[in-house]
PDB file of C-alpha atoms and ligand atoms in Angstrom:
ATOM      1  CA  MET A   1      76.910  30.913  10.608  1.00 87.00           C
ATOM      2  CA  LYS A   2      76.231  27.219  12.300  1.00 94.00           C
ATOM      3  CA  PRO A   3      72.517  26.843  11.580  1.00 97.00           C
ATOM      4  CA  THR A   4      72.041  26.101  15.286  1.00 98.00           C
ATOM      5  CA  ALA A   5      73.767  29.895  16.035  1.00 98.00           C
ATOM      6  CA  GLU A   6      71.023  31.211  13.398  1.00 97.00           C
ATOM      7  CA  LEU A   7      68.195  29.973  15.562  1.00 98.00           C
ATOM      8  CA  SER A   8      69.708  31.074  18.659  1.00 98.00           C
ATOM      9  CA  HIS A   9      70.027  34.450  17.024  1.00 97.00           C
ATOM     10  CA  GLU A  10      66.320  34.374  16.304  1.00 97.00           C
ATOM     11  CA  HIS A  11      65.438  33.372  19.832  1.00 98.00           C
ATOM     12  CA  GLN A  12      66.703  36.893  20.843  1.00 98.00           C
ATOM     13  CA  ALA A  13      64.538  38.544  18.457  1.00 97.00           C
ATOM     14  CA  ILE A  14      61.602  36.355  19.699  1.00 98.00           C
ATOM     15  CA  LEU A  15      62.605  36.983  23.494  1.00 98.00           C
ATOM     16  CA  LEU A  16      62.492  41.038  22.985  1.00 98.00           C
ATOM     17  CA  MET A  17      59.060  40.708  21.215  1.00 98.00           C
ATOM     18  CA  ILE A  18      57.617  38.741  23.906  1.00 98.00           C
ATOM     19  CA  GLN A  19      58.888  41.557  26.511  1.00 98.00           C
ATOM     20  CA  VAL A  20      56.844  43.857  23.844  1.00 98.00           C
ATOM     21  CA  LEU A  21      53.574  41.944  24.408  1.00 98.00           C
ATOM     22  CA  GLU A  22      54.011  41.467  27.966  1.00 98.00           C
ATOM     23  CA  LYS A  23      54.344  45.239  28.260  1.00 98.00           C
ATOM     24  CA  MET A  24      51.278  45.575  26.243  1.00 98.00           C
ATOM     25  CA  GLY A  25      49.385  43.118  28.389  1.00 98.00           C
ATOM     26  CA  ASP A  26      50.487  45.175  31.453  1.00 98.00           C
ATOM     27  CA  ARG A  27      49.193  48.419  30.039  1.00 98.00           C
ATOM     28  CA  LEU A  28      46.052  46.900  29.017  1.00 97.00           C
ATOM     29  CA  GLU A  29      45.590  45.216  32.521  1.00 96.00           C
ATOM     30  CA  ALA A  30      45.978  48.506  33.994  1.00 96.00           C
ATOM     31  CA  GLY A  31      43.338  49.949  31.592  1.00 95.00           C
ATOM     32  CA  GLN A  32      45.482  51.838  29.574  1.00 96.00           C
ATOM     33  CA  ALA A  33      45.161  52.318  25.768  1.00 94.00           C
ATOM     34  CA  VAL A  34      47.329  50.370  23.526  1.00 97.00           C
ATOM     35  CA  ASP A  35      47.431  51.467  19.780  1.00 98.00           C
ATOM     36  CA  PRO A  36      45.368  48.293  17.987  1.00 97.00           C
ATOM     37  CA  ALA A  37      47.760  48.463  15.114  1.00 98.00           C
ATOM     38  CA  HIS A  38      50.832  47.471  17.384  1.00 98.00           C
ATOM     39  CA  LEU A  39      49.046  44.948  19.001  1.00 98.00           C
ATOM     40  CA  GLU A  40      48.177  43.477  15.323  1.00 98.00           C
ATOM     41  CA  LYS A  41      51.828  44.172  14.299  1.00 98.00           C
ATOM     42  CA  ALA A  42      53.336  42.289  17.294  1.00 98.00           C
ATOM     43  CA  VAL A  43      51.001  39.185  16.781  1.00 98.00           C
ATOM     44  CA  ASP A  44      51.818  39.312  12.931  1.00 97.00           C
ATOM     45  CA  PHE A  45      55.666  39.198  13.968  1.00 97.00           C
ATOM     46  CA  ILE A  46      55.253  35.929  16.163  1.00 98.00           C
ATOM     47  CA  LYS A  47      52.900  34.146  13.483  1.00 97.00           C
ATOM     48  CA  VAL A  48      55.347  34.919  10.684  1.00 95.00           C
ATOM     49  CA  PHE A  49      58.757  35.476  12.322  1.00 95.00           C
ATOM     50  CA  ALA A  50      58.599  33.062  15.299  1.00 97.00           C
ATOM     51  CA  ASP A  51      55.973  30.413  14.021  1.00 96.00           C
ATOM     52  CA  LYS A  52      56.261  30.170  10.489  1.00 93.00           C
ATOM     53  CA  CYS A  53      59.802  31.118   9.781  1.00 94.00           C
ATOM     54  CA  HIS A  54      61.807  30.096  12.946  1.00 96.00           C
ATOM     55  CA  HIS A  55      59.674  26.914  14.231  1.00 97.00           C
ATOM     56  CA  GLY A  56      59.261  25.838  10.408  1.00 95.00           C
ATOM     57  CA  LYS A  57      63.038  25.744  10.177  1.00 97.00           C
ATOM     58  CA  GLU A  58      63.184  23.678  13.456  1.00 98.00           C
ATOM     59  CA  GLU A  59      59.929  21.340  12.205  1.00 97.00           C
ATOM     60  CA  ASP A  60      60.872  20.794   8.811  1.00 96.00           C
ATOM     61  CA  LEU A  61      64.732  20.912   8.515  1.00 97.00           C
ATOM     62  CA  LEU A  62      66.441  20.666  11.851  1.00 98.00           C
ATOM     63  CA  PHE A  63      64.479  18.084  13.785  1.00 98.00           C
ATOM     64  CA  PRO A  64      64.215  15.792  11.024  1.00 97.00           C
ATOM     65  CA  ALA A  65      68.230  16.012  10.573  1.00 97.00           C
ATOM     66  CA  MET A  66      68.461  15.039  14.369  1.00 97.00           C
ATOM     67  CA  GLU A  67      66.090  12.262  13.999  1.00 96.00           C
ATOM     68  CA  LYS A  68      67.941  11.115  10.907  1.00 95.00           C
ATOM     69  CA  ALA A  69      71.258  11.259  13.248  1.00 94.00           C
ATOM     70  CA  GLY A  70      69.456   8.981  15.632  1.00 92.00           C
ATOM     71  CA  ILE A  71      67.723  11.201  18.169  1.00 92.00           C
ATOM     72  CA  PRO A  72      64.433  10.095  18.723  1.00 88.00           C
ATOM     73  CA  ARG A  73      61.092  12.255  18.336  1.00 87.00           C
ATOM     74  CA  GLN A  74      58.909  10.104  20.638  1.00 84.00           C
ATOM     75  CA  ASP A  75      59.781  10.393  24.258  1.00 83.00           C
ATOM     76  CA  GLY A  76      62.433  12.602  23.812  1.00 88.00           C
ATOM     77  CA  PRO A  77      63.388  16.049  23.333  1.00 91.00           C
ATOM     78  CA  ILE A  78      62.177  16.514  19.842  1.00 96.00           C
ATOM     79  CA  GLY A  79      58.693  15.637  20.857  1.00 95.00           C
ATOM     80  CA  VAL A  80      58.741  17.953  23.784  1.00 96.00           C
ATOM     81  CA  MET A  81      59.722  20.710  21.644  1.00 97.00           C
ATOM     82  CA  LEU A  82      56.877  20.162  18.828  1.00 97.00           C
ATOM     83  CA  HIS A  83      54.438  19.897  21.887  1.00 97.00           C
ATOM     84  CA  GLU A  84      55.389  23.207  22.931  1.00 98.00           C
ATOM     85  CA  HIS A  85      55.207  24.738  19.349  1.00 98.00           C
ATOM     86  CA  VAL A  86      51.341  23.357  19.311  1.00 98.00           C
ATOM     87  CA  ALA A  87      50.592  25.011  22.723  1.00 98.00           C
ATOM     88  CA  GLY A  88      52.468  28.375  22.066  1.00 98.00           C
ATOM     89  CA  ARG A  89      49.927  28.556  18.867  1.00 98.00           C
ATOM     90  CA  GLY A  90      47.068  28.312  21.205  1.00 98.00           C
ATOM     91  CA  TYR A  91      47.955  31.098  23.032  1.00 98.00           C
ATOM     92  CA  VAL A  92      48.852  33.166  19.870  1.00 98.00           C
ATOM     93  CA  LYS A  93      45.214  32.390  18.133  1.00 98.00           C
ATOM     94  CA  ALA A  94      43.881  33.615  21.273  1.00 98.00           C
ATOM     95  CA  MET A  95      45.523  36.930  21.535  1.00 98.00           C
ATOM     96  CA  ALA A  96      44.904  37.501  17.748  1.00 98.00           C
ATOM     97  CA  GLU A  97      41.060  36.784  18.483  1.00 98.00           C
ATOM     98  CA  ALA A  98      41.249  39.368  21.578  1.00 98.00           C
ATOM     99  CA  ILE A  99      42.061  42.112  19.210  1.00 98.00           C
ATOM    100  CA  PRO A 100      38.834  43.079  17.643  1.00 98.00           C
ATOM    101  CA  GLY A 101      37.456  43.342  20.962  1.00 98.00           C
ATOM    102  CA  ILE A 102      40.059  45.186  22.329  1.00 98.00           C
ATOM    103  CA  LYS A 103      39.583  47.822  19.352  1.00 97.00           C
ATOM    104  CA  LYS A 104      35.774  48.472  20.909  1.00 97.00           C
ATOM    105  CA  GLY A 105      36.802  49.064  24.552  1.00 95.00           C
ATOM    106  CA  ASP A 106      35.863  45.483  25.560  1.00 96.00           C
ATOM    107  CA  LYS A 107      37.712  45.143  29.007  1.00 96.00           C
ATOM    108  CA  ALA A 108      37.285  41.448  28.658  1.00 97.00           C
ATOM    109  CA  ALA A 109      39.253  41.173  25.587  1.00 98.00           C
ATOM    110  CA  ALA A 110      41.941  43.483  27.048  1.00 98.00           C
ATOM    111  CA  GLY A 111      42.097  40.770  29.834  1.00 98.00           C
ATOM    112  CA  THR A 112      42.474  37.834  27.427  1.00 98.00           C
ATOM    113  CA  PHE A 113      45.073  39.331  25.495  1.00 98.00           C
ATOM    114  CA  ALA A 114      47.354  40.040  28.637  1.00 98.00           C
ATOM    115  CA  GLU A 115      46.523  36.593  30.182  1.00 98.00           C
ATOM    116  CA  ASN A 116      47.695  34.994  26.945  1.00 98.00           C
ATOM    117  CA  ALA A 117      50.600  36.994  26.557  1.00 98.00           C
ATOM    118  CA  LYS A 118      51.808  35.970  29.861  1.00 98.00           C
ATOM    119  CA  ASN A 119      51.232  32.327  29.076  1.00 98.00           C
ATOM    120  CA  TYR A 120      52.914  32.759  25.762  1.00 98.00           C
ATOM    121  CA  GLY A 121      56.202  34.358  27.007  1.00 98.00           C
ATOM    122  CA  ALA A 122      56.431  31.949  29.871  1.00 98.00           C
ATOM    123  CA  LEU A 123      56.197  28.901  27.817  1.00 98.00           C
ATOM    124  CA  LEU A 124      58.341  30.397  24.856  1.00 98.00           C
ATOM    125  CA  THR A 125      60.882  31.645  27.388  1.00 98.00           C
ATOM    126  CA  ALA A 126      61.192  28.221  28.735  1.00 98.00           C
ATOM    127  CA  HIS A 127      61.179  26.530  25.509  1.00 98.00           C
ATOM    128  CA  ILE A 128      64.167  28.925  24.006  1.00 98.00           C
ATOM    129  CA  GLY A 129      66.104  28.046  27.690  1.00 98.00           C
ATOM    130  CA  LYS A 130      65.939  24.049  26.442  1.00 97.00           C
ATOM    131  CA  GLU A 131      66.838  24.788  22.979  1.00 98.00           C
ATOM    132  CA  ASP A 132      69.672  26.996  23.579  1.00 98.00           C
ATOM    133  CA  HIS A 133      71.184  24.840  26.339  1.00 97.00           C
ATOM    134  CA  ILE A 134      69.916  20.842  25.532  1.00 95.00           C
ATOM    135  CA  LEU A 135      68.554  20.866  21.950  1.00 96.00           C
ATOM    136  CA  TYR A 136      70.928  22.626  19.995  1.00 98.00           C
ATOM    137  CA  PRO A 137      74.367  21.504  21.473  1.00 97.00           C
ATOM    138  CA  MET A 138      72.837  18.287  20.999  1.00 96.00           C
ATOM    139  CA  ALA A 139      72.533  19.067  17.138  1.00 97.00           C
ATOM    140  CA  ASP A 140      75.968  20.692  16.997  1.00 97.00           C
ATOM    141  CA  ALA A 141      77.498  17.458  18.453  1.00 97.00           C
ATOM    142  CA  ARG A 142      75.317  15.020  16.126  1.00 96.00           C
ATOM    143  CA  LEU A 143      75.425  16.356  12.857  1.00 97.00           C
ATOM    144  CA  THR A 144      78.336  16.397  10.732  1.00 96.00           C
ATOM    145  CA  PRO A 145      79.799  19.606   9.182  1.00 96.00           C
ATOM    146  CA  ALA A 146      78.307  18.617   5.532  1.00 96.00           C
ATOM    147  CA  GLN A 147      74.751  18.029   7.147  1.00 96.00           C
ATOM    148  CA  GLN A 148      75.154  21.539   8.975  1.00 97.00           C
ATOM    149  CA  LYS A 149      76.280  23.039   5.717  1.00 97.00           C
ATOM    150  CA  GLU A 150      73.312  21.694   4.235  1.00 97.00           C
ATOM    151  CA  LEU A 151      70.649  22.805   6.469  1.00 97.00           C
ATOM    152  CA  GLU A 152      72.317  26.179   6.494  1.00 96.00           C
ATOM    153  CA  ALA A 153      71.614  26.237   2.878  1.00 96.00           C
ATOM    154  CA  CYS A 154      67.700  24.722   3.225  1.00 96.00           C
ATOM    155  CA  PHE A 155      67.332  27.830   6.033  1.00 96.00           C
ATOM    156  CA  ALA A 156      68.574  30.477   3.490  1.00 93.00           C
ATOM    157  CA  ASP A 157      65.859  28.832   1.048  1.00 91.00           C
ATOM    158  CA  VAL A 158      62.695  29.462   3.967  1.00 91.00           C
ATOM    159  CA  GLU A 159      63.873  33.094   4.185  1.00 88.00           C
ATOM    160  CA  GLU A 160      63.514  33.168   0.354  1.00 88.00           C
ATOM    161  CA  LYS A 161      60.550  31.307  -0.349  1.00 85.00           C
ATOM    162  CA  ILE A 162      58.464  31.220   2.487  1.00 81.00           C
ATOM    163  CA  VAL A 163      58.962  34.303   4.504  1.00 83.00           C
ATOM    164  CA  GLY A 164      59.837  36.456   1.372  1.00 86.00           C
ATOM    165  CA  HIS A 165      62.814  38.229   0.139  1.00 84.00           C
ATOM    166  CA  GLY A 166      63.858  41.268   2.583  1.00 86.00           C
ATOM    167  CA  LYS A 167      60.925  40.357   5.004  1.00 89.00           C
ATOM    168  CA  HIS A 168      63.315  39.208   7.778  1.00 88.00           C
ATOM    169  CA  GLU A 169      64.983  42.917   7.866  1.00 91.00           C
ATOM    170  CA  GLU A 170      61.849  44.082   7.794  1.00 94.00           C
ATOM    171  CA  TYR A 171      60.454  42.331  11.125  1.00 95.00           C
ATOM    172  CA  HIS A 172      63.666  43.451  12.535  1.00 94.00           C
ATOM    173  CA  ARG A 173      62.861  47.263  11.846  1.00 96.00           C
ATOM    174  CA  LEU A 174      59.116  46.432  13.554  1.00 97.00           C
ATOM    175  CA  LEU A 175      60.858  44.817  16.393  1.00 97.00           C
ATOM    176  CA  LYS A 176      63.026  48.122  16.804  1.00 97.00           C
ATOM    177  CA  GLU A 177      60.316  50.266  16.775  1.00 98.00           C
ATOM    178  CA  LEU A 178      57.981  48.521  19.278  1.00 98.00           C
ATOM    179  CA  GLU A 179      60.891  48.043  21.381  1.00 98.00           C
ATOM    180  CA  SER A 180      61.059  51.782  21.551  1.00 97.00           C
ATOM    181  CA  ALA A 181      57.607  52.227  22.242  1.00 97.00           C
ATOM    182  CA  TYR A 182      57.156  49.850  24.876  1.00 98.00           C
ATOM    183  CA  LEU A 183      60.698  48.841  26.582  1.00 97.00           C
ATOM    184  CA  ALA A 184      62.437  52.052  26.479  1.00 91.00           C
TER     185      ALA A 184
HETATM  186 FE1  LIG B   1      61.174  25.514  19.070  1.00 68.97          FE
HETATM  187 FE1  LIG B   2      63.804  28.022  18.632  1.00 68.97          FE
END
């Protein structure tokens, strides 16, 4: 698989988890109970699968390769993507910090989670659209087949060494579980 195709494939999983988070937020806002273990698992998915693994591949490997190929970081699309990754982390942190309050039945904490889930969803959905339609096609056009092959090997390394062997599949199983609990 081309490196950008692998990343686009991961986007589909991230978008699905965003729908789950938004649904959790809707239920919390309506005063309904949401299993805190589900909230924790969904936030963990975003922290590890989306941020550490997916954004890690972009920030440490794809974007530097694109810069080397002459696409500027400053005042260009790469800079915008990096800025959005940082903004997303703020929303995820707020969601994580709201969970202890939700466990105690705190309504304000439930509202905070819901609001940040919505903001994160809106930000990341637009971000993913820009990568799939603008940034990744740019990478496909500018990186040589040899550079793409090298990236692919480095991505496999990230999976094994940073995320952990078999973890990727575990996250896909979790996604299926939460999908059937919240989006069915
Ligand atoms: Fe990104
Ligand atoms: Fe991405």
